[in-house]
PDB file of C-alpha atoms and ligand atoms in Angstrom:
ATOM      1  CA  UNK A   1       0.036  -0.102  -0.218  1.00 70.00           C
ATOM      2  CA  UNK A   2       1.418   3.226  -0.601  1.00 82.00           C
ATOM      3  CA  UNK A   3       0.265   6.884   1.033  1.00 95.00           C
ATOM      4  CA  UNK A   4       1.887   9.714   0.550  1.00 97.00           C
ATOM      5  CA  UNK A   5       4.233   9.454   3.851  1.00 97.00           C
ATOM      6  CA  UNK A   6       6.000   6.572   2.781  1.00 97.00           C
ATOM      7  CA  UNK A   7       5.996   8.514  -0.736  1.00 98.00           C
ATOM      8  CA  UNK A   8       8.330  11.197   1.522  1.00 98.00           C
ATOM      9  CA  UNK A   9       9.998   8.516   3.495  1.00 98.00           C
ATOM     10  CA  UNK A  10      11.025   7.397   0.349  1.00 98.00           C
ATOM     11  CA  UNK A  11      12.073  10.526  -1.810  1.00 98.00           C
ATOM     12  CA  UNK A  12      13.299  11.687   2.359  1.00 98.00           C
ATOM     13  CA  UNK A  13      15.798   8.402   2.229  1.00 98.00           C
ATOM     14  CA  UNK A  14      17.212   9.597  -1.271  1.00 98.00           C
ATOM     15  CA  UNK A  15      15.563   6.503  -2.347  1.00 98.00           C
ATOM     16  CA  UNK A  16      13.929   7.387  -6.426  1.00 98.00           C
ATOM     17  CA  UNK A  17       9.853   7.480  -6.887  1.00 98.00           C
ATOM     18  CA  UNK A  18       8.817   5.976 -10.093  1.00 98.00           C
ATOM     19  CA  UNK A  19       5.273   7.353 -11.046  1.00 98.00           C
ATOM     20  CA  UNK A  20       3.445   6.051 -14.759  1.00 98.00           C
ATOM     21  CA  UNK A  21       0.164   7.514 -15.855  1.00 98.00           C
ATOM     22  CA  UNK A  22      -2.374   5.524 -15.971  1.00 98.00           C
ATOM     23  CA  UNK A  23      -6.111   5.362 -17.412  1.00 98.00           C
ATOM     24  CA  UNK A  24      -7.768   1.433 -16.932  1.00 98.00           C
ATOM     25  CA  UNK A  25      -8.276  -0.843 -14.110  1.00 98.00           C
ATOM     26  CA  UNK A  26      -5.762  -3.415 -15.878  1.00 98.00           C
ATOM     27  CA  UNK A  27      -2.811  -1.257 -16.948  1.00 98.00           C
ATOM     28  CA  UNK A  28      -3.947  -0.411 -13.140  1.00 98.00           C
ATOM     29  CA  UNK A  29      -3.300  -3.881 -11.974  1.00 98.00           C
ATOM     30  CA  UNK A  30      -0.122  -3.816 -13.649  1.00 98.00           C
ATOM     31  CA  UNK A  31       1.806  -0.923 -12.069  1.00 98.00           C
ATOM     32  CA  UNK A  32       0.140  -1.853  -8.598  1.00 98.00           C
ATOM     33  CA  UNK A  33       2.188  -5.087  -8.826  1.00 97.00           C
ATOM     34  CA  UNK A  34       5.057  -4.013 -11.060  1.00 97.00           C
ATOM     35  CA  UNK A  35       6.349  -2.173  -7.975  1.00 96.00           C
ATOM     36  CA  UNK A  36       5.079   1.446  -9.353  1.00 98.00           C
ATOM     37  CA  UNK A  37       5.570   3.842  -6.640  1.00 98.00           C
ATOM     38  CA  UNK A  38       2.080   5.944  -7.196  1.00 98.00           C
ATOM     39  CA  UNK A  39      -0.267   6.839 -10.969  1.00 98.00           C
ATOM     40  CA  UNK A  40      -1.225   9.801 -12.935  1.00 98.00           C
ATOM     41  CA  UNK A  41      -4.398   9.749 -14.062  1.00 98.00           C
ATOM     42  CA  UNK A  42      -3.510  12.464 -16.070  1.00 98.00           C
ATOM     43  CA  UNK A  43      -4.967  14.874 -18.764  1.00 98.00           C
ATOM     44  CA  UNK A  44      -2.709  13.642 -21.701  1.00 97.00           C
ATOM     45  CA  UNK A  45      -5.885  10.253 -21.731  1.00 97.00           C
ATOM     46  CA  UNK A  46      -7.320  13.347 -24.327  1.00 97.00           C
ATOM     47  CA  UNK A  47      -4.078  12.985 -26.230  1.00 94.00           C
ATOM     48  CA  UNK A  48      -3.870   9.010 -25.754  1.00 94.00           C
ATOM     49  CA  UNK A  49      -7.245   7.185 -25.159  1.00 96.00           C
ATOM     50  CA  UNK A  50      -9.410  10.160 -27.037  1.00 96.00           C
ATOM     51  CA  UNK A  51      -7.177  10.752 -29.981  1.00 94.00           C
ATOM     52  CA  UNK A  52      -7.691  15.485 -28.991  1.00 95.00           C
ATOM     53  CA  UNK A  53      -4.464  17.018 -30.762  1.00 93.00           C
ATOM     54  CA  UNK A  54      -4.320  18.669 -26.952  1.00 96.00           C
ATOM     55  CA  UNK A  55      -5.179  18.602 -23.257  1.00 97.00           C
ATOM     56  CA  UNK A  56      -8.046  20.989 -23.559  1.00 98.00           C
ATOM     57  CA  UNK A  57     -10.804  18.909 -24.275  1.00 98.00           C
ATOM     58  CA  UNK A  58     -10.684  16.446 -21.920  1.00 98.00           C
ATOM     59  CA  UNK A  59     -13.437  17.716 -18.939  1.00 98.00           C
ATOM     60  CA  UNK A  60     -13.750  16.890 -14.904  1.00 98.00           C
ATOM     61  CA  UNK A  61     -16.457  13.489 -16.698  1.00 98.00           C
ATOM     62  CA  UNK A  62     -14.293  11.742 -17.929  1.00 98.00           C
ATOM     63  CA  UNK A  63     -11.048  12.196 -15.245  1.00 98.00           C
ATOM     64  CA  UNK A  64     -13.897  11.190 -13.284  1.00 99.00           C
ATOM     65  CA  UNK A  65     -14.164   7.607 -15.176  1.00 98.00           C
ATOM     66  CA  UNK A  66     -10.475   6.873 -15.386  1.00 98.00           C
ATOM     67  CA  UNK A  67      -9.824   7.481 -11.946  1.00 98.00           C
ATOM     68  CA  UNK A  68     -12.492   4.764 -10.873  1.00 98.00           C
ATOM     69  CA  UNK A  69     -11.464   3.033 -13.443  1.00 98.00           C
ATOM     70  CA  UNK A  70      -7.852   2.901 -12.087  1.00 98.00           C
ATOM     71  CA  UNK A  71      -9.148   3.396  -8.099  1.00 98.00           C
ATOM     72  CA  UNK A  72     -10.986  -0.504  -9.248  1.00 98.00           C
ATOM     73  CA  UNK A  73      -7.360  -1.930 -10.886  1.00 98.00           C
ATOM     74  CA  UNK A  74      -4.987  -0.400  -8.102  1.00 98.00           C
ATOM     75  CA  UNK A  75      -7.095  -0.432  -4.911  1.00 98.00           C
ATOM     76  CA  UNK A  76      -3.366  -0.228  -2.811  1.00 97.00           C
ATOM     77  CA  UNK A  77      -1.529   2.594  -5.018  1.00 98.00           C
ATOM     78  CA  UNK A  78      -1.846   6.038  -4.251  1.00 98.00           C
ATOM     79  CA  UNK A  79      -3.962   7.477  -7.511  1.00 98.00           C
ATOM     80  CA  UNK A  80      -3.191  10.988  -8.151  1.00 98.00           C
ATOM     81  CA  UNK A  81      -6.077  12.489 -10.445  1.00 98.00           C
ATOM     82  CA  UNK A  82      -5.109  15.378 -12.544  1.00 98.00           C
ATOM     83  CA  UNK A  83      -7.938  18.467 -12.387  1.00 98.00           C
ATOM     84  CA  UNK A  84      -8.830  18.833 -16.493  1.00 98.00           C
ATOM     85  CA  UNK A  85      -8.876  22.862 -17.732  1.00 98.00           C
ATOM     86  CA  UNK A  86     -11.227  25.073 -16.904  1.00 98.00           C
ATOM     87  CA  UNK A  87     -11.872  23.422 -13.636  1.00 98.00           C
ATOM     88  CA  UNK A  88      -9.905  24.755 -10.880  1.00 98.00           C
ATOM     89  CA  UNK A  89      -8.823  28.498 -12.281  1.00 98.00           C
ATOM     90  CA  UNK A  90     -12.377  30.665 -11.636  1.00 98.00           C
ATOM     91  CA  UNK A  91     -11.143  30.349  -7.993  1.00 98.00           C
ATOM     92  CA  UNK A  92     -11.121  28.012  -4.915  1.00 98.00           C
ATOM     93  CA  UNK A  93     -14.109  26.921  -4.627  1.00 98.00           C
ATOM     94  CA  UNK A  94     -14.233  26.063  -8.417  1.00 98.00           C
ATOM     95  CA  UNK A  95     -11.157  24.436  -7.441  1.00 98.00           C
ATOM     96  CA  UNK A  96     -12.633  22.161  -4.627  1.00 98.00           C
ATOM     97  CA  UNK A  97     -15.576  21.542  -6.049  1.00 98.00           C
ATOM     98  CA  UNK A  98     -13.895  19.282  -9.098  1.00 98.00           C
ATOM     99  CA  UNK A  99     -11.190  18.077  -6.788  1.00 98.00           C
ATOM    100  CA  UNK A 100     -13.617  16.470  -3.973  1.00 98.00           C
ATOM    101  CA  UNK A 101     -15.415  14.717  -7.148  1.00 98.00           C
ATOM    102  CA  UNK A 102     -12.022  12.815  -8.278  1.00 98.00           C
ATOM    103  CA  UNK A 103     -11.390  12.284  -4.532  1.00 98.00           C
ATOM    104  CA  UNK A 104     -14.883  10.509  -4.907  1.00 98.00           C
ATOM    105  CA  UNK A 105     -14.204   9.317  -7.339  1.00 98.00           C
ATOM    106  CA  UNK A 106     -10.709   7.275  -5.663  1.00 98.00           C
ATOM    107  CA  UNK A 107      -8.006   9.865  -6.427  1.00 98.00           C
ATOM    108  CA  UNK A 108      -5.719  10.207  -3.411  1.00 98.00           C
ATOM    109  CA  UNK A 109      -4.530  13.732  -3.940  1.00 98.00           C
ATOM    110  CA  UNK A 110      -5.231  15.868  -7.150  1.00 98.00           C
ATOM    111  CA  UNK A 111      -3.028  17.717  -9.647  1.00 99.00           C
ATOM    112  CA  UNK A 112      -3.101  21.385 -11.101  1.00 98.00           C
ATOM    113  CA  UNK A 113      -1.191  23.517 -13.147  1.00 98.00           C
ATOM    114  CA  UNK A 114       0.304  26.458 -12.430  1.00 98.00           C
ATOM    115  CA  UNK A 115       2.818  28.864 -10.290  1.00 98.00           C
ATOM    116  CA  UNK A 116       2.132  32.098  -8.415  1.00 98.00           C
ATOM    117  CA  UNK A 117      -1.559  32.026  -9.407  1.00 98.00           C
ATOM    118  CA  UNK A 118      -2.492  29.023  -7.773  1.00 98.00           C
ATOM    119  CA  UNK A 119      -1.295  29.244  -4.813  1.00 98.00           C
ATOM    120  CA  UNK A 120      -4.154  30.344  -3.165  1.00 98.00           C
ATOM    121  CA  UNK A 121      -5.880  27.710  -4.238  1.00 98.00           C
ATOM    122  CA  UNK A 122      -3.394  25.299  -3.225  1.00 98.00           C
ATOM    123  CA  UNK A 123      -3.760  26.289   0.022  1.00 98.00           C
ATOM    124  CA  UNK A 124      -7.728  26.307   0.061  1.00 98.00           C
ATOM    125  CA  UNK A 125      -7.417  22.879  -0.882  1.00 98.00           C
ATOM    126  CA  UNK A 126      -4.895  21.197   1.149  1.00 98.00           C
ATOM    127  CA  UNK A 127      -6.259  23.100   4.375  1.00 98.00           C
ATOM    128  CA  UNK A 128     -10.113  20.893   3.689  1.00 98.00           C
ATOM    129  CA  UNK A 129      -7.447  17.602   3.540  1.00 98.00           C
ATOM    130  CA  UNK A 130      -7.440  17.338  -0.155  1.00 98.00           C
ATOM    131  CA  UNK A 131      -3.481  16.674  -1.005  1.00 98.00           C
ATOM    132  CA  UNK A 132      -2.230  18.727  -3.963  1.00 98.00           C
ATOM    133  CA  UNK A 133       0.696  18.165  -6.345  1.00 98.00           C
ATOM    134  CA  UNK A 134       1.838  21.321  -8.092  1.00 98.00           C
ATOM    135  CA  UNK A 135       2.888  21.011 -12.210  1.00 98.00           C
ATOM    136  CA  UNK A 136       5.133  22.979 -12.953  1.00 98.00           C
ATOM    137  CA  UNK A 137       7.555  23.932 -16.459  1.00 98.00           C
ATOM    138  CA  UNK A 138       5.664  22.736 -19.364  1.00 98.00           C
ATOM    139  CA  UNK A 139       2.294  23.617 -19.384  1.00 98.00           C
ATOM    140  CA  UNK A 140      -0.054  21.440 -21.933  1.00 98.00           C
ATOM    141  CA  UNK A 141      -2.725  23.663 -20.479  1.00 98.00           C
ATOM    142  CA  UNK A 142      -2.227  26.277 -21.631  1.00 98.00           C
ATOM    143  CA  UNK A 143      -0.113  25.868 -24.306  1.00 97.00           C
ATOM    144  CA  UNK A 144      -1.823  28.377 -26.463  1.00 97.00           C
ATOM    145  CA  UNK A 145      -0.739  30.949 -24.275  1.00 95.00           C
ATOM    146  CA  UNK A 146       3.260  29.354 -24.945  1.00 95.00           C
ATOM    147  CA  UNK A 147       2.908  29.250 -28.691  1.00 94.00           C
ATOM    148  CA  UNK A 148       3.551  25.189 -28.760  1.00 94.00           C
ATOM    149  CA  UNK A 149       4.684  22.673 -26.815  1.00 93.00           C
ATOM    150  CA  UNK A 150       8.022  23.719 -25.614  1.00 94.00           C
ATOM    151  CA  UNK A 151      11.261  23.502 -23.366  1.00 96.00           C
ATOM    152  CA  UNK A 152      10.509  26.238 -20.486  1.00 97.00           C
ATOM    153  CA  UNK A 153      12.546  28.176 -17.778  1.00 97.00           C
ATOM    154  CA  UNK A 154      16.117  28.096 -20.452  1.00 95.00           C
ATOM    155  CA  UNK A 155      16.878  31.456 -19.649  1.00 95.00           C
ATOM    156  CA  UNK A 156      18.105  32.290 -15.649  1.00 96.00           C
ATOM    157  CA  UNK A 157      15.215  34.816 -15.000  1.00 97.00           C
ATOM    158  CA  UNK A 158      13.062  32.024 -16.068  1.00 97.00           C
ATOM    159  CA  UNK A 159      14.541  29.015 -14.167  1.00 97.00           C
ATOM    160  CA  UNK A 160      14.632  31.523 -10.528  1.00 98.00           C
ATOM    161  CA  UNK A 161      10.857  32.836 -11.381  1.00 98.00           C
ATOM    162  CA  UNK A 162      10.051  28.853 -11.621  1.00 98.00           C
ATOM    163  CA  UNK A 163      12.843  28.234  -7.873  1.00 98.00           C
ATOM    164  CA  UNK A 164      10.455  30.997  -6.682  1.00 98.00           C
ATOM    165  CA  UNK A 165       6.837  29.328  -7.788  1.00 98.00           C
ATOM    166  CA  UNK A 166       8.278  26.043  -6.551  1.00 98.00           C
ATOM    167  CA  UNK A 167       8.878  27.266  -3.073  1.00 98.00           C
ATOM    168  CA  UNK A 168       6.093  29.364  -2.898  1.00 98.00           C
ATOM    169  CA  UNK A 169       3.505  26.175  -3.711  1.00 98.00           C
ATOM    170  CA  UNK A 170       5.388  24.434  -1.359  1.00 98.00           C
ATOM    171  CA  UNK A 171       4.505  27.106   1.286  1.00 98.00           C
ATOM    172  CA  UNK A 172       1.292  26.585   0.307  1.00 98.00           C
ATOM    173  CA  UNK A 173       1.177  23.422   0.666  1.00 98.00           C
ATOM    174  CA  UNK A 174       1.778  21.168  -2.156  1.00 98.00           C
ATOM    175  CA  UNK A 175       3.233  18.015  -1.629  1.00 98.00           C
ATOM    176  CA  UNK A 176       4.942  17.003  -4.414  1.00 98.00           C
ATOM    177  CA  UNK A 177       5.056  18.681  -7.508  1.00 98.00           C
ATOM    178  CA  UNK A 178       5.871  17.751 -11.387  1.00 98.00           C
ATOM    179  CA  UNK A 179       8.618  19.964 -13.018  1.00 98.00           C
ATOM    180  CA  UNK A 180       7.816  18.997 -17.194  1.00 98.00           C
ATOM    181  CA  UNK A 181      10.419  19.231 -20.017  1.00 97.00           C
ATOM    182  CA  UNK A 182      12.897  22.093 -18.569  1.00 97.00           C
ATOM    183  CA  UNK A 183      16.960  21.897 -17.943  1.00 97.00           C
ATOM    184  CA  UNK A 184      18.102  19.446 -15.638  1.00 97.00           C
ATOM    185  CA  UNK A 185      19.783  21.778 -13.670  1.00 97.00           C
ATOM    186  CA  UNK A 186      16.811  23.692 -12.830  1.00 97.00           C
ATOM    187  CA  UNK A 187      15.536  21.070 -12.254  1.00 98.00           C
ATOM    188  CA  UNK A 188      18.260  20.116  -9.993  1.00 98.00           C
ATOM    189  CA  UNK A 189      18.237  23.730  -8.413  1.00 98.00           C
ATOM    190  CA  UNK A 190      14.275  23.183  -7.421  1.00 98.00           C
ATOM    191  CA  UNK A 191      14.500  19.482  -5.627  1.00 98.00           C
ATOM    192  CA  UNK A 192      17.229  20.775  -3.332  1.00 98.00           C
ATOM    193  CA  UNK A 193      14.973  23.889  -2.295  1.00 98.00           C
ATOM    194  CA  UNK A 194      11.798  22.220  -1.890  1.00 98.00           C
ATOM    195  CA  UNK A 195      12.003  19.339   0.882  1.00 98.00           C
ATOM    196  CA  UNK A 196       8.532  17.550  -0.612  1.00 98.00           C
ATOM    197  CA  UNK A 197       9.746  15.872  -3.713  1.00 98.00           C
ATOM    198  CA  UNK A 198       9.693  17.393  -7.008  1.00 98.00           C
ATOM    199  CA  UNK A 199       8.757  14.455  -9.871  1.00 98.00           C
ATOM    200  CA  UNK A 200      10.497  15.497 -14.038  1.00 98.00           C
ATOM    201  CA  UNK A 201       8.641  14.154 -17.126  1.00 98.00           C
ATOM    202  CA  UNK A 202      11.695  15.901 -18.947  1.00 97.00           C
ATOM    203  CA  UNK A 203      13.336  17.409 -16.495  1.00 97.00           C
ATOM    204  CA  UNK A 204      16.454  15.228 -16.212  1.00 97.00           C
ATOM    205  CA  UNK A 205      17.908  12.452 -12.937  1.00 97.00           C
ATOM    206  CA  UNK A 206      18.537  14.815 -10.261  1.00 97.00           C
ATOM    207  CA  UNK A 207      14.632  15.322  -9.492  1.00 98.00           C
ATOM    208  CA  UNK A 208      13.560  12.984  -5.734  1.00 98.00           C
ATOM    209  CA  UNK A 209      11.056  10.683  -9.355  1.00 98.00           C
ATOM    210  CA  UNK A 210      10.045  10.051 -12.819  1.00 98.00           C
ATOM    211  CA  UNK A 211       6.764  10.231 -14.201  1.00 98.00           C
ATOM    212  CA  UNK A 212       5.453   8.961 -17.796  1.00 98.00           C
ATOM    213  CA  UNK A 213       3.035   8.111 -20.183  1.00 97.00           C
ATOM    214  CA  UNK A 214       2.375   4.477 -20.186  1.00 97.00           C
ATOM    215  CA  UNK A 215       2.018   4.560 -23.847  1.00 96.00           C
ATOM    216  CA  UNK A 216       5.351   6.275 -24.077  1.00 95.00           C
ATOM    217  CA  UNK A 217       7.013   4.064 -22.044  1.00 96.00           C
ATOM    218  CA  UNK A 218       5.693   1.585 -24.472  1.00 96.00           C
ATOM    219  CA  UNK A 219       6.572   3.030 -28.179  1.00 93.00           C
ATOM    220  CA  UNK A 220       2.681   3.533 -29.589  1.00 91.00           C
ATOM    221  CA  UNK A 221       2.617   7.008 -28.204  1.00 80.00           C
ATOM    222  CA  UNK A 222       0.912   8.756 -31.873  1.00 73.00           C
ATOM    223  CA  UNK A 223       2.567  11.650 -33.063  1.00 77.00           C
ATOM    224  CA  UNK A 224       6.389  12.500 -32.322  1.00 78.00           C
ATOM    225  CA  UNK A 225       8.338  10.852 -29.351  1.00 83.00           C
ATOM    226  CA  UNK A 226       8.987  13.287 -27.300  1.00 88.00           C
ATOM    227  CA  UNK A 227      13.238  13.804 -26.813  1.00 91.00           C
ATOM    228  CA  UNK A 228      12.255  12.414 -22.757  1.00 92.00           C
ATOM    229  CA  UNK A 229      10.012   9.478 -23.009  1.00 93.00           C
ATOM    230  CA  UNK A 230      12.799   6.200 -24.086  1.00 94.00           C
ATOM    231  CA  UNK A 231      10.400   3.249 -25.120  1.00 94.00           C
ATOM    232  CA  UNK A 232      11.125   0.595 -22.223  1.00 96.00           C
ATOM    233  CA  UNK A 233       8.557  -2.418 -24.267  1.00 96.00           C
ATOM    234  CA  UNK A 234      11.065  -2.795 -27.876  1.00 94.00           C
ATOM    235  CA  UNK A 235      13.944  -3.962 -24.555  1.00 92.00           C
ATOM    236  CA  UNK A 236      11.060  -6.467 -23.128  1.00 95.00           C
ATOM    237  CA  UNK A 237       9.734  -9.294 -23.110  1.00 95.00           C
ATOM    238  CA  UNK A 238       5.740  -7.796 -22.272  1.00 96.00           C
ATOM    239  CA  UNK A 239       3.854  -5.129 -21.453  1.00 97.00           C
ATOM    240  CA  UNK A 240       4.547  -6.517 -17.470  1.00 97.00           C
ATOM    241  CA  UNK A 241       8.291  -6.567 -17.567  1.00 97.00           C
ATOM    242  CA  UNK A 242       8.872  -3.309 -19.674  1.00 98.00           C
ATOM    243  CA  UNK A 243       7.304  -1.418 -16.732  1.00 98.00           C
ATOM    244  CA  UNK A 244       8.862  -3.304 -14.394  1.00 98.00           C
ATOM    245  CA  UNK A 245      11.911  -2.020 -16.503  1.00 98.00           C
ATOM    246  CA  UNK A 246      11.568   1.264 -15.911  1.00 98.00           C
ATOM    247  CA  UNK A 247      10.775   0.840 -12.520  1.00 98.00           C
ATOM    248  CA  UNK A 248      14.272  -0.704 -11.875  1.00 98.00           C
ATOM    249  CA  UNK A 249      15.864   1.996 -14.365  1.00 98.00           C
ATOM    250  CA  UNK A 250      14.242   5.279 -11.565  1.00 98.00           C
ATOM    251  CA  UNK A 251      15.617   3.399  -9.031  1.00 98.00           C
ATOM    252  CA  UNK A 252      18.914   2.873  -9.952  1.00 98.00           C
ATOM    253  CA  UNK A 253      18.959   6.252 -12.026  1.00 97.00           C
ATOM    254  CA  UNK A 254      19.456   4.531 -15.177  1.00 97.00           C
ATOM    255  CA  UNK A 255      16.593   6.573 -16.371  1.00 96.00           C
ATOM    256  CA  UNK A 256      16.789   9.391 -18.059  1.00 96.00           C
ATOM    257  CA  UNK A 257      19.871  10.017 -19.214  1.00 94.00           C
ATOM    258  CA  UNK A 258      21.611  12.620 -21.083  1.00 90.00           C
ATOM    259  CA  UNK A 259      20.022  11.135 -24.298  1.00 92.00           C
ATOM    260  CA  UNK A 260      16.686  12.665 -22.561  1.00 92.00           C
ATOM    261  CA  UNK A 261      17.709  15.438 -20.891  1.00 91.00           C
ATOM    262  CA  UNK A 262      17.637  19.749 -21.897  1.00 91.00           C
ATOM    263  CA  UNK A 263      20.131  22.311 -20.913  1.00 83.00           C
ATOM    264  CA  UNK A 264      19.525  25.534 -20.018  1.00 82.00           C
ATOM    265  CA  UNK A 265      20.504  28.429 -22.639  1.00 78.00           C
ATOM    266  CA  UNK A 266      23.937  29.454 -22.304  1.00 74.00           C
ATOM    267  CA  UNK A 267      23.904  33.129 -20.621  1.00 64.00           C
TER     268      UNK A 267
HETATM  269  O1  LIG B  12      -1.886  14.548 -17.874  1.00 85.23           O
HETATM  270  C1  LIG B  12      -0.697  13.919 -17.773  1.00 85.23           C
HETATM  271  O2  LIG B  12      -0.224  12.658 -17.817  1.00 85.23           O
HETATM  272  C2  LIG B  12       0.926  14.526 -17.400  1.00 85.23           C
HETATM  273  C3  LIG B  12       1.994  14.463 -17.631  1.00 85.23           C
HETATM  274  C4  LIG B  12       2.687  14.192 -18.316  1.00 85.23           C
HETATM  275  C5  LIG B  12       2.840  14.385 -15.799  1.00 85.23           C
HETATM  276  O3  LIG B  12       0.542  15.484 -16.041  1.00 85.23           O
END
């Protein structure tokens, strides 16, 4: 059985945490028996399950449905569910309503995108007993504002902003923070700056743990494979073995390797 306390203890002890996205009961069950530390019912489901061009069309009902399926498949695994676009940005009360729906469906924690602008919402939810995972760096729900799926925090100023955002979210009560598509040096600085686990995706090996979209791990994601992904299926005898290989590679810090990482702009 994994829970927030155990995840924090493992991170404090220097163990790397291996998270994966899951959207259904069968994959979630495999992850539970393969040593995955936590599963994320990510709004990437819009792209990999529904075939959408972005995560923006994903609804609260979609995430609720998939969270319930994952919770049935992996009853002993810590489950994080994404608050989808438009379900939390209006105000903390809207976020509470949406988070409560996901917690009732079986989530143990919700994830939301954004830095300082979300600090009050993070404090509001955590004060009401809802664990919150922040998400900084590349924010897929802001894809149109940032002009595409691009590496973030490449300049010194943007890196400092991200570190400040991470500190603020942690002070506001976030129990962990996902950092996506940022230079490894910046992720390392964030990880040293806060005490809650920092979980990277395209953020280098110095984070407290990694998260990967399961379809990237299996090499079946539609479109161009992101630089930070590794096809574990290509080197394994089956899906369970590929998931175990991912967990082992995260734990022994052989994934992510240099070729999966991004560098900051030279200053
Ligand atoms: O929705 C998702 O799967 C995510 C991961 C990419 C971290 O947020």
